[in-house]
Coordinates of C-alpha atoms in Angstrom, one line a residue:
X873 CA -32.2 80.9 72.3
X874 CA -33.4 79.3 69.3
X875 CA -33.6 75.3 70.0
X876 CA -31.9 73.2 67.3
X877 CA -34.5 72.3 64.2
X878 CA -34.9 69.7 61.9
X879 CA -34.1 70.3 58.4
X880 CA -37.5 69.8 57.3
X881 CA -37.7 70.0 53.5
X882 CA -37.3 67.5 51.5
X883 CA -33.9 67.9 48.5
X884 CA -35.4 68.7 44.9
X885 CA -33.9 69.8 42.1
X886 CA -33.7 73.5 40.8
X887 CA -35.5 73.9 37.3
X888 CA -35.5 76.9 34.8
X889 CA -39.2 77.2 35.5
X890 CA -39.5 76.0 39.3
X891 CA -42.8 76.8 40.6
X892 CA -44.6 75.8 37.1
X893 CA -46.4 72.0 38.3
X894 CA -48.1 70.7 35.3
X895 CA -49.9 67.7 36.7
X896 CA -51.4 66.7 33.3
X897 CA -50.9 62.7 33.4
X898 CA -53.2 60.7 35.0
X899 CA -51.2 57.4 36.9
X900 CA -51.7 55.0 34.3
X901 CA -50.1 57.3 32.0
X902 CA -47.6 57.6 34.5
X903 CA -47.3 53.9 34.6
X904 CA -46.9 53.4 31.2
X905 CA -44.0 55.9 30.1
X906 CA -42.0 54.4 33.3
X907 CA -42.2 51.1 32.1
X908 CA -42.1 52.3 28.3
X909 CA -40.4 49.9 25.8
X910 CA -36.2 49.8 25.5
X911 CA -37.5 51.4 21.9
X912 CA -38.6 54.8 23.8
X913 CA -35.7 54.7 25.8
X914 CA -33.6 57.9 25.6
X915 CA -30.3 59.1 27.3
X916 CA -30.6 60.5 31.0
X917 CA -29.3 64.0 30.0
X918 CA -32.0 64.4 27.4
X919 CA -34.8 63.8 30.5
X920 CA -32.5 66.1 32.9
X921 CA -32.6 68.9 30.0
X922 CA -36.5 68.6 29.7
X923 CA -37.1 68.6 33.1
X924 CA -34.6 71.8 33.6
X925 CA -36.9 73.9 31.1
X926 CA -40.3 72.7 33.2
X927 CA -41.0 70.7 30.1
X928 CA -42.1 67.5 33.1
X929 CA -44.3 65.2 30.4
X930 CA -41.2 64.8 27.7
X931 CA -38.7 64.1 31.3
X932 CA -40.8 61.8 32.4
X933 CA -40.8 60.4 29.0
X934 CA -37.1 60.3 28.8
X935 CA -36.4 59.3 32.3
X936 CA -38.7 56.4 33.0
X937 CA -36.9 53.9 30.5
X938 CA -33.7 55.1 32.7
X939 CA -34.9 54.9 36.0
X940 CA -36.3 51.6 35.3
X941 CA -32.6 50.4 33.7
X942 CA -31.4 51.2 37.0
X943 CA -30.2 54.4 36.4
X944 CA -30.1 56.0 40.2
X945 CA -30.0 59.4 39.1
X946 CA -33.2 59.3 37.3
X947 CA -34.7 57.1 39.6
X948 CA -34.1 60.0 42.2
X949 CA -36.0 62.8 39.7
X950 CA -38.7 59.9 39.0
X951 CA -39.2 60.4 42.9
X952 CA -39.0 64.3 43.2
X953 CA -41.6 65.0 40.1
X954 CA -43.9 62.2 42.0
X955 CA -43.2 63.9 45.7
X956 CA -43.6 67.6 43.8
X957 CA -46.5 66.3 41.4
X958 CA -44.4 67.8 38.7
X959 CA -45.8 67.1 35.2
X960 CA -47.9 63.8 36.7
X961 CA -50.3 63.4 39.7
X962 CA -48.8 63.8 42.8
X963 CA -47.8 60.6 44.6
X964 CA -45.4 60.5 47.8
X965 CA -46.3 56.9 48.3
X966 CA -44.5 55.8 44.4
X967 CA -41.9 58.7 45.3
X968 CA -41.0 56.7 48.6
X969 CA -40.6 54.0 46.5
X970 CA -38.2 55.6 43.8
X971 CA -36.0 57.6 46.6
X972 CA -35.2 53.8 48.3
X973 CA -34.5 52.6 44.7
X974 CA -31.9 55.3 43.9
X975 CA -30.8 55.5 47.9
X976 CA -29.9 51.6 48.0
X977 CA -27.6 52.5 44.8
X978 CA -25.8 54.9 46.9
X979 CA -27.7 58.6 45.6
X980 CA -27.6 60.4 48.8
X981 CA -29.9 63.2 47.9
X982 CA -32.6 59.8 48.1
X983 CA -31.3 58.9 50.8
X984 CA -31.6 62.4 52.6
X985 CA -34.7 62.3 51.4
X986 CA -35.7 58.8 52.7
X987 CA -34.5 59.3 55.5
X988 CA -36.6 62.4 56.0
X989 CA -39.9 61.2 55.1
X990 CA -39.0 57.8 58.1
X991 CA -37.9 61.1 60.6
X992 CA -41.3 62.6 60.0
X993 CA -43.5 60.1 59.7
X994 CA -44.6 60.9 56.1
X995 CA -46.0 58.1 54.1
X996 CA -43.9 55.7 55.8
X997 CA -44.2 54.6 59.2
X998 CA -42.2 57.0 61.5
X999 CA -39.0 55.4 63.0
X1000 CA -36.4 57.4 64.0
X1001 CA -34.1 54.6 64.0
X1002 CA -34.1 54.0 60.0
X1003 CA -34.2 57.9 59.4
X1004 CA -30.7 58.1 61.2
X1005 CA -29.1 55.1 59.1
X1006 CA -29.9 56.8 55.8
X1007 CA -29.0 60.2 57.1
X1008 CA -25.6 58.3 58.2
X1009 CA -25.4 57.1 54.4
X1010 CA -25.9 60.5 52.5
X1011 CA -24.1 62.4 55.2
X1012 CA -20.8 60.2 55.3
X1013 CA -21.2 60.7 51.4
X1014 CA -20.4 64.3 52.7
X1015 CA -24.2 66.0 51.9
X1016 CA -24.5 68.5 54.1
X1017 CA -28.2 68.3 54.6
X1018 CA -28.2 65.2 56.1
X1019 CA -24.9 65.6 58.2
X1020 CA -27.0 68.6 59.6
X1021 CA -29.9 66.6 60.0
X1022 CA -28.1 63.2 61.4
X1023 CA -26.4 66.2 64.0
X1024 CA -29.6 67.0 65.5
X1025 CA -30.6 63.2 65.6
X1026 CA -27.4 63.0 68.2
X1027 CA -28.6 66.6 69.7
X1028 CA -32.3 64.9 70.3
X1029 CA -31.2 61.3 71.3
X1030 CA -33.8 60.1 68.9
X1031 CA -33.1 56.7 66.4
X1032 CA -29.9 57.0 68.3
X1033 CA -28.0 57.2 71.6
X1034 CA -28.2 60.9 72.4
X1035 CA -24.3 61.8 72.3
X1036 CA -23.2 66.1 72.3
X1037 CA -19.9 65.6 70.8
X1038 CA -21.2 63.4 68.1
X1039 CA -23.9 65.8 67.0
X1040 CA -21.2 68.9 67.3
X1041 CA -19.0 66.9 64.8
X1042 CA -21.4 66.4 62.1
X1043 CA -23.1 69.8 62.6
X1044 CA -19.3 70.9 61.9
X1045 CA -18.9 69.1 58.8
X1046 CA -22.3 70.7 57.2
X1047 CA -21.4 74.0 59.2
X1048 CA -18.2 74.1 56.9
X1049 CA -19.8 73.4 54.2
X1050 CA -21.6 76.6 54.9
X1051 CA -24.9 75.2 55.6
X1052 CA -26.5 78.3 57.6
X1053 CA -28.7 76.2 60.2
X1054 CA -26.1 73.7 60.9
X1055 CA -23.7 76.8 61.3
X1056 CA -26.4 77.7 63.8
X1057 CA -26.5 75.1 65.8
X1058 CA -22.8 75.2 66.4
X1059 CA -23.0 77.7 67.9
X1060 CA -25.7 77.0 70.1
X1061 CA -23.2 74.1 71.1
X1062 CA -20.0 76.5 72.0
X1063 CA -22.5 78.5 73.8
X1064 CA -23.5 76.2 76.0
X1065 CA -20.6 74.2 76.2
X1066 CA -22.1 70.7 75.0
X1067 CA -20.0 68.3 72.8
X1068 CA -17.4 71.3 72.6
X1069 CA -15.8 73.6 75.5
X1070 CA -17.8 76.4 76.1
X1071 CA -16.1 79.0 73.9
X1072 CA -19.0 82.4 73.5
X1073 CA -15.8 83.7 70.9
X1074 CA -16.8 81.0 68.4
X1075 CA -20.0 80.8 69.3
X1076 CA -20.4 83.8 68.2
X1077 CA -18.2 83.3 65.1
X1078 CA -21.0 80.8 63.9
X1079 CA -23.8 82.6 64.7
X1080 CA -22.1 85.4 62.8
X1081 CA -21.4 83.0 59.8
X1082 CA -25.1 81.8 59.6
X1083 CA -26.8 85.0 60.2
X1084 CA -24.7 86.8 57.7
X1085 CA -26.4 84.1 55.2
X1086 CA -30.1 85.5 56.5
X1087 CA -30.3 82.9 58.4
X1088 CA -32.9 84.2 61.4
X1089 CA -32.1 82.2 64.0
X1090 CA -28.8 83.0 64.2
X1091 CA -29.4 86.4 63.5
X1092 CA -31.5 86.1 66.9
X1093 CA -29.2 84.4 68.9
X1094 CA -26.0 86.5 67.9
X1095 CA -28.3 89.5 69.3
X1096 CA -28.5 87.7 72.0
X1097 CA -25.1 86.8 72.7
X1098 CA -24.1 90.3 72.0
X1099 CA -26.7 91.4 74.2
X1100 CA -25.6 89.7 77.5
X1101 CA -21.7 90.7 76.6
X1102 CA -21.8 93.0 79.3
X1103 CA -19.1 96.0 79.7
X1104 CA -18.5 95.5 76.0
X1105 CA -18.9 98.9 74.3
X1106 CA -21.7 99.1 72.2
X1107 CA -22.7 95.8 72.1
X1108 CA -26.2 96.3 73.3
X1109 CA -26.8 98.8 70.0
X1110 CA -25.3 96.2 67.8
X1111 CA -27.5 93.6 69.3
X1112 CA -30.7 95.7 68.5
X1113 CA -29.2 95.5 65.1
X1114 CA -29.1 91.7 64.7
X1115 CA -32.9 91.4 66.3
X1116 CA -34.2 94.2 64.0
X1117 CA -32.3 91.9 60.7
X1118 CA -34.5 88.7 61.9
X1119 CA -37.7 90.4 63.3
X1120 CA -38.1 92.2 59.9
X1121 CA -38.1 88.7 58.0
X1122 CA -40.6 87.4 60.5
X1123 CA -38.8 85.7 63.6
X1124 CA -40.8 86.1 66.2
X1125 CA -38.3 85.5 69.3
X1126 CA -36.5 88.3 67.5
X1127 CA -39.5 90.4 67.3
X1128 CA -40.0 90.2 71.6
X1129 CA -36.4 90.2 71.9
X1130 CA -36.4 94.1 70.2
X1131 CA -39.5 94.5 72.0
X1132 CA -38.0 94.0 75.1
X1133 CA -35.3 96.3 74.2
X1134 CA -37.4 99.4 73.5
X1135 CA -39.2 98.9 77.0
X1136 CA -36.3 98.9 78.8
X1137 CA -34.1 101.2 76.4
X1138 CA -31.5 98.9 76.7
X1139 CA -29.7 99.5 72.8
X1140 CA -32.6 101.6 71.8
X1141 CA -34.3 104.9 72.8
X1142 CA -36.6 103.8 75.1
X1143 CA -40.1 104.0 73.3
X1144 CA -42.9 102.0 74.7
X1145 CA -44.7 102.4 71.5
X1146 CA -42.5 100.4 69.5
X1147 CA -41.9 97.7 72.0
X1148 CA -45.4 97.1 71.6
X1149 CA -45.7 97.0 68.0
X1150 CA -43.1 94.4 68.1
X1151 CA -44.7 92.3 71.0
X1152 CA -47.8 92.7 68.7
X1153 CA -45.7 91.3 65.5
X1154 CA -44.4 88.3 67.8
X1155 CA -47.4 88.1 69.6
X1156 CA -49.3 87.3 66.4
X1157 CA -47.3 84.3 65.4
X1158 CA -47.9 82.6 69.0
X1159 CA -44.8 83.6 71.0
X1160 CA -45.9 83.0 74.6
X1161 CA -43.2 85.7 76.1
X1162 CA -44.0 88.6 73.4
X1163 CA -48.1 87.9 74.4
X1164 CA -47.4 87.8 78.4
X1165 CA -45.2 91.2 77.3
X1166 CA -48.0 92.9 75.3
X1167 CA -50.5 92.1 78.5
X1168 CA -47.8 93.9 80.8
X1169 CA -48.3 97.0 78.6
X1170 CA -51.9 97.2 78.4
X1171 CA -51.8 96.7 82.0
X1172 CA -49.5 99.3 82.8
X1173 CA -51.2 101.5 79.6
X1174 CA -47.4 101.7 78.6
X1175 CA -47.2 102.8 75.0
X1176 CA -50.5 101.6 74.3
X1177 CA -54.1 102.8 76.0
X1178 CA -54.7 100.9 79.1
X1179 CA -57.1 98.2 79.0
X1180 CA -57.4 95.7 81.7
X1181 CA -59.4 93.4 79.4
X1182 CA -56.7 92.9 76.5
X1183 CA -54.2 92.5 79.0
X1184 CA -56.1 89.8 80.3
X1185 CA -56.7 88.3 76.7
X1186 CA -53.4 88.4 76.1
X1187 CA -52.1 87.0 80.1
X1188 CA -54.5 84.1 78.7
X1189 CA -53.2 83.3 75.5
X1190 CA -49.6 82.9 76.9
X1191 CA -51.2 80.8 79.4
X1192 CA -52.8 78.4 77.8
X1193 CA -49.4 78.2 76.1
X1194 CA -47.4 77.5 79.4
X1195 CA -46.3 80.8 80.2
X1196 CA -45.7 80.5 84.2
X1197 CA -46.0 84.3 84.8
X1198 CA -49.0 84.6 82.7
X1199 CA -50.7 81.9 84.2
X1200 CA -50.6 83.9 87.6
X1201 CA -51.4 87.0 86.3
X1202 CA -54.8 86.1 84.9
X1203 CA -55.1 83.7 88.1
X1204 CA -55.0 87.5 89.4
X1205 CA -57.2 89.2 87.3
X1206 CA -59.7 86.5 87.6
X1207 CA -59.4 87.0 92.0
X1208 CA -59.6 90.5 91.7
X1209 CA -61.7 91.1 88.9
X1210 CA -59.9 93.5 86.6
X1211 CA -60.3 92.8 83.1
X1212 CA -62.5 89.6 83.3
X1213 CA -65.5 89.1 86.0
X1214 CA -64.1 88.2 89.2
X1215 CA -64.0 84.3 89.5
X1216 CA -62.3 82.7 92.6
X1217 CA -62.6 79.4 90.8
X1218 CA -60.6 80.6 88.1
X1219 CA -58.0 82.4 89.6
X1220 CA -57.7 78.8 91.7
X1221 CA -57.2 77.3 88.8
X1222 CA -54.8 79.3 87.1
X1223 CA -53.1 79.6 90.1
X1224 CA -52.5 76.1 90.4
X1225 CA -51.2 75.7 87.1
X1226 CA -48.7 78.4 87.7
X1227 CA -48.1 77.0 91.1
X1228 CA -47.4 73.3 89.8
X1229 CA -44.6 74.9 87.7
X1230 CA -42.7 76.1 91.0
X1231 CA -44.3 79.9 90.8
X1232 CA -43.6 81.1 94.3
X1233 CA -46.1 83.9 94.2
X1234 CA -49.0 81.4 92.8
X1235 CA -48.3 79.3 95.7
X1236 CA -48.9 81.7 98.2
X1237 CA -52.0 82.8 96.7
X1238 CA -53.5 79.4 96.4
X1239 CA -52.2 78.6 100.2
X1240 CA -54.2 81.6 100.9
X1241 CA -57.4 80.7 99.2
X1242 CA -57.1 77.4 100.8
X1243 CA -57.4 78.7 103.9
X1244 CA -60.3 81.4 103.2
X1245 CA -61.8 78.5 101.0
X1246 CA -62.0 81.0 98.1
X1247 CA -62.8 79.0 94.7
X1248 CA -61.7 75.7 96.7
X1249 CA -62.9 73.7 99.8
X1250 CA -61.3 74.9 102.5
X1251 CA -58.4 73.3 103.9
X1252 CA -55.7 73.8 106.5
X1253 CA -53.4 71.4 105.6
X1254 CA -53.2 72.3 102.0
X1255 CA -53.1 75.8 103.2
X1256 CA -49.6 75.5 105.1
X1257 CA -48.7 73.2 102.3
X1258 CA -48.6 75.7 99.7
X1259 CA -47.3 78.1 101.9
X1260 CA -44.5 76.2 102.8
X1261 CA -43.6 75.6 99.2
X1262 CA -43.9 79.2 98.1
X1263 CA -41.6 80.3 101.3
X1264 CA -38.9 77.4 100.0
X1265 CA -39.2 79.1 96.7
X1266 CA -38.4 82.3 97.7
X1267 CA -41.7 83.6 98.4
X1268 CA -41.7 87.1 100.8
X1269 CA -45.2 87.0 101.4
X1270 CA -45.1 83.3 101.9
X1271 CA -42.6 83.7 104.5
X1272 CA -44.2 86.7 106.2
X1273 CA -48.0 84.9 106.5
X1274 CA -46.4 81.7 108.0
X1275 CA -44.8 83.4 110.3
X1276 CA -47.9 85.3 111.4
X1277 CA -49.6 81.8 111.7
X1278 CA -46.6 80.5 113.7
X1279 CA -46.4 83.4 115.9
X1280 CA -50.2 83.5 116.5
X1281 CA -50.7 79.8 116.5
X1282 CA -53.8 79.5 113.8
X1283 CA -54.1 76.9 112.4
X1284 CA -50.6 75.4 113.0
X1285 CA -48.7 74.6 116.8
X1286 CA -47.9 77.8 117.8
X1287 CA -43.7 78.4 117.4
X1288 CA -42.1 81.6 118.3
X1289 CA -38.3 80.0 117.0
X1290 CA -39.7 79.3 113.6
X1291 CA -41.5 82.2 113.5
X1292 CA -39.0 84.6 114.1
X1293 CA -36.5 82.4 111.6
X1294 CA -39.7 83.2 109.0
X1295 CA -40.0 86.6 109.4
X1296 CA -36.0 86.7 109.3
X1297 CA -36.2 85.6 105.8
X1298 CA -38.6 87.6 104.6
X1299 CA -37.3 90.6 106.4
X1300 CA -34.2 90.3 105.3
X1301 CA -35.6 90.6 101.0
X1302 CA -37.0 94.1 102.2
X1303 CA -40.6 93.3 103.5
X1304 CA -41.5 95.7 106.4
X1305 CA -44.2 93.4 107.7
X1306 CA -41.7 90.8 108.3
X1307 CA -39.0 93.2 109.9
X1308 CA -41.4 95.0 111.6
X1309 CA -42.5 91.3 113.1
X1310 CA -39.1 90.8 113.5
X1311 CA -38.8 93.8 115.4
X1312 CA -41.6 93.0 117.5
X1313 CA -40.2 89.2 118.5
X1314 CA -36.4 90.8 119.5
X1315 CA -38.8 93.3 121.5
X1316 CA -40.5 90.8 123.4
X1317 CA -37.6 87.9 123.4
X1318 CA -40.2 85.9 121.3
X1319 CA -38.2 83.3 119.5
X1320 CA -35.0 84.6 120.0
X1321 CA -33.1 86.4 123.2
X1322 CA -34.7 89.3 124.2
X1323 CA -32.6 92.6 122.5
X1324 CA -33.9 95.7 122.3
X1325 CA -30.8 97.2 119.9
X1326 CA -32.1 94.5 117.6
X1327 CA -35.3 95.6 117.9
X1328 CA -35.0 99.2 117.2
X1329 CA -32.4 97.9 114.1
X1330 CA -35.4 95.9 112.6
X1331 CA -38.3 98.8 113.8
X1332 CA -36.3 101.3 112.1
X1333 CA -35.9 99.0 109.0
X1334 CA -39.1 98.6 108.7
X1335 CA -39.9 102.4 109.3
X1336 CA -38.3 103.8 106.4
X1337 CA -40.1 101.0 104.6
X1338 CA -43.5 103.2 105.9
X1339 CA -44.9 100.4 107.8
X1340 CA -47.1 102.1 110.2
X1341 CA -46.3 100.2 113.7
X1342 CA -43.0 99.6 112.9
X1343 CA -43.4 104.2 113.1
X1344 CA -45.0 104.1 116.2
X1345 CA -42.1 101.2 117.8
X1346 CA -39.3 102.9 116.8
X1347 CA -41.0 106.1 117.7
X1348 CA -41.3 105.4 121.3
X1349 CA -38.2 103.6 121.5
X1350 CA -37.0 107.0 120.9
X1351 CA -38.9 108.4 123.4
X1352 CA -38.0 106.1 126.0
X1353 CA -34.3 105.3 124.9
X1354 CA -34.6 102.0 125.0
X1355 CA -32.3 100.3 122.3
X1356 CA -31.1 103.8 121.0
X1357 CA -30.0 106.9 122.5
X1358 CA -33.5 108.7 123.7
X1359 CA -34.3 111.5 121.4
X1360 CA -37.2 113.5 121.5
X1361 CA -37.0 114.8 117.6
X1362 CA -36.3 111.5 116.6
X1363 CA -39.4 110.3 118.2
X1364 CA -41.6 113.2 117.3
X1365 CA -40.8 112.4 113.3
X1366 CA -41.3 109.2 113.7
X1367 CA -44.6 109.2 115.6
X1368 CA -46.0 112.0 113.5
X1369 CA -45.3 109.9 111.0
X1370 CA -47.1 107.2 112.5
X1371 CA -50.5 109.4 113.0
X1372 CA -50.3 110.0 109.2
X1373 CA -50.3 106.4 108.5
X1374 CA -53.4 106.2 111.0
X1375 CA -51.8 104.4 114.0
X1376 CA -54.4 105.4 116.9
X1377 CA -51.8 104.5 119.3
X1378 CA -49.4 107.4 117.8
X1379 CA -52.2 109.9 118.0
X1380 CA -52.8 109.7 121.6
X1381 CA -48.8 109.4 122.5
X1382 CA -48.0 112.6 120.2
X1383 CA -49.4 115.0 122.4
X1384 CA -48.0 114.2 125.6
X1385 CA -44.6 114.1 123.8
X1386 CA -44.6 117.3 121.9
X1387 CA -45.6 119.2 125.5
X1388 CA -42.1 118.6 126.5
X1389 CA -40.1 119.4 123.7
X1390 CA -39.6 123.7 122.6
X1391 CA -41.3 125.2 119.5
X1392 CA -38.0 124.7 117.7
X1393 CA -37.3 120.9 118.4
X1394 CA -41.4 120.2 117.4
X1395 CA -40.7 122.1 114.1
X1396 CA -37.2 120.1 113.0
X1397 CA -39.4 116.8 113.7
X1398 CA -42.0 118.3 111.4
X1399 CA -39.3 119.4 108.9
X1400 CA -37.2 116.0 108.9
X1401 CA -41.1 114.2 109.0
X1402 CA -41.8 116.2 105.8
X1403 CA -38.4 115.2 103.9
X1404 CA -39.5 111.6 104.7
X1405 CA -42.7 112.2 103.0
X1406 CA -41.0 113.9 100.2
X1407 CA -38.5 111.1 99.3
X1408 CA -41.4 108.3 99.8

């Protein structure tokens, strides 16, 4: 979701000819017309008419005696034609200078734009602190801008104490003004239920208000909204509606976001093609998701040619822009060498960076290089360290190679309890290593009390999963009855199944089996053997 943004232009005023900067006045010119005699002096609407026509020499000539007089209104166009370098030599410093004049007098266009140029930095020294006063001036004058603007200083905590309802009651007052970004960021607020009840109804409501003004953001983040509104009828194709509005005028988290859409057909005819013309389109402007996307297609040679190296160009660039996923997936490239030359110092590195971010995955494979000392110096303890933080994250592999090193005993005390609570964990998220492991510990009363129904529950698990031994346990646990009802079918299949996989130990059992069983018995084993094939 779009974050909340800072209103970052500076007010000017519209002109007949905007766009038409005549800078033909050098600064003592400038100097001399604002401090011109009461005898050039001429009325303020006669400057406001020149400068409306882009006729900047004869404003400036009619609004310096004014601004000088005092007058606050042209003191605040005195500042815009200096900030805009509008008929004179462009000069934000003498601007600066002419916006506080007109903003102590109470202007509060001046004192947006004061306020501004503290909140930025620009030709003052930044303090956040003095922005939000004269942001407080202009926008309890009721200018929208800054009440926007003076919002978001609440939203950030910066020049003042960071406070939700307080920035939700001044983006109101510009949002019903019908300024579109503050509209915007109301709605971010309902969404997410800060200064304001969560309410997704009026959330939406002001996204709907905002993006209806061609406001991208909101555009964006109504799709969005609309998109997650599950079991509402059509709401996914309406979604796709609001990204395509805002990816077609540029916004690049739209752009992914309709991307993402056409990969999964999700609103859209699925069409890999477009998804990656649109990850392309956000990819371009920087977005770190649409580039990590546009790597999973040329990866997958989804839509697009295959081509491990531009995958890996891409995995990169979202990368170096923080992109967790990324970061492992070119750690990956780099330790197996697709796309880029195979560099185990590399793919440590990346690794790491994913891993430091919480990357389950990442920190298994950097416990892993630990311990082979691939692209690092090897090292047992950070080995298990890693591990164990990949397992707490949710890692299956994790889980399954600490077990292996608890049930074995390498490199750690060897403990059959936690072992067997390891491969439990990993076992139960689908991995057949772990429940065939699993299998193998209830077998033997490793870790837990001895139970061969348990065993032939987790052996047959891991089975169907195709994991080889796991075949050749269940398959003569069916031969011998042990845990399940003996059946000699059921054990043919499974160790048939076995040899296929290349278990030795099925091979030289399969023999002695089938010699008891009839011709029709051995070919149901084949047949149901086959269907398992078939479905996997």
């Amino acid at each position: 979701m779009a974050s909340v943004a800072l209103r970052a232009v500076r007010v000017f005023i519209s002109s007949g000819m905007a766009g038409l900067t005549m800078k033909v006045l050098c600064g003592l010119l400038v100097a001399a017309l604002l401090f011109a005699s009461a005898a050039a002096r001429a009325g303020f609407d006669e400057g406001a008419s020149a400068y409306s026509r882009g006729n900047y020499p004869l404003a400036l000539k009619e609004l310096g005696p004014a601004a000088r007089n005092g007058d606050m209104r042209a003191q605040f166009y005195i500042g815009v034609m200096l900030d805009q370098g509008l008929g004179v030599a462009q000069d934000e410093k003498q601007a600066a200078e002419w916006y506080r004049k007109a903003a102590e007098q109470g202007h509060a266009e001046a004192q947006h734009n004061l306020g501004l140029m503290y909140d930025l930095g620009q030709i003052v020294l930044q303090d956040y602190k003095v922005a939000a006063e004269w942001y407080r001036k202009a926008a309890e004058q009721g200018y929208a801008e800054a009440q926007h603007n003076l919002g978001i200083m609440y939203d950030l905590g910066r020049g003042v104490p960071q406070d939700d309802s307080e920035a939700s009651k001044w983006y109101r007052k510009a949002a019903e003004q019908e300024y579109a970004d503050a509209q915007n960021n109301l709605g971010i607020m309902y969404r997410h239920g800060r200064g304001v009840a969560r309410d997704y109804k009026a959330a939406a409501e002001w996204y709907r208000k905002a993006a209806e003004q061609g406001n991208t953001d909101a555009q964006n983040n109504l799709g969005m909204l609309l998109e997650q509104a599950h079991g509402v009828a059509g709401s996914r194709e309406i979604a796709a509606e609001w990204y395509r509005k805002a990816a077609e005028q540029g916004n690049a988290d739209a752009q992914n976001n309709l991307g993402v859409m056409y990969h999964n057909g999700s609103g859209v005819a699925q069409d890999f093609k477009a998804a990656a013309e649109w990850y392309r389109k956000a990819a371009e402007q920087g977005n770190a998701d649409a580039q990590h996307n546009l790597g999973v297609l040329y990866q997958q040679g989804h839509g697009i040619a295959r081509d491990d190296r531009k995958a890996a160009e891409w995995y990169r660039r979202a990368a170096e822009r923080g992109r967790v996923d990324s970061q492992y997936n070119i750690g990956a490239m780099y330790h197996h060498g697709r796309g880029v030359a195979r560099d185990y110092k590399a793919a440590a590195e990346w690794y790491r960076k994913a891993a430091e971010q919480g990357n389950g995955d990442a920190e298994n494979n950097l416990g892993a290089m630990y311990l082979e000392g691939m692209g690092v110096a090897q090292n047992n303890g950070e080995a298990i360290a890693w591990y164990e933080r990949a397992a707490r994250h949710g890692s299956v592999e994790a889980q399954y190679n600490l077990a292996r090193l608890y049930e074995r005993g390498e490199v750690v005390l060897q403990d059959y309890r936690l072992a067997a609570e390891l491969y439990r964990m990993a076992a139960r998220q689908g991995n057949a290593a772990a429940q065939n492991g699993l299998g193998m510990m209830y077998r033997k009363g490793l870790g837990v009390e001895q139970d061969d129904r348990g065993a032939a529950q987790w052996y047959l698990k891991a089975a169907e999963g195709g994991n080889a031994e796991a075949q050749y346990s269940i398959g003569m646990m069916y031969k011998q009855g042990d845990g399940v009802s003996a059946d000699m079918v059921q054990a043919c299949k499974w160790l048939n199944l076995a040899v296929l996989a290349g278990n030795e130990d099925a091979q030289t059992t399969i023999k002695s089996l089938e010699d008891k069983m009839t011709p029709e018995q051995i070919e149901l084993a084949l047949s149901m053997a086959r269907e398992w094939m078939g479905k996997h």
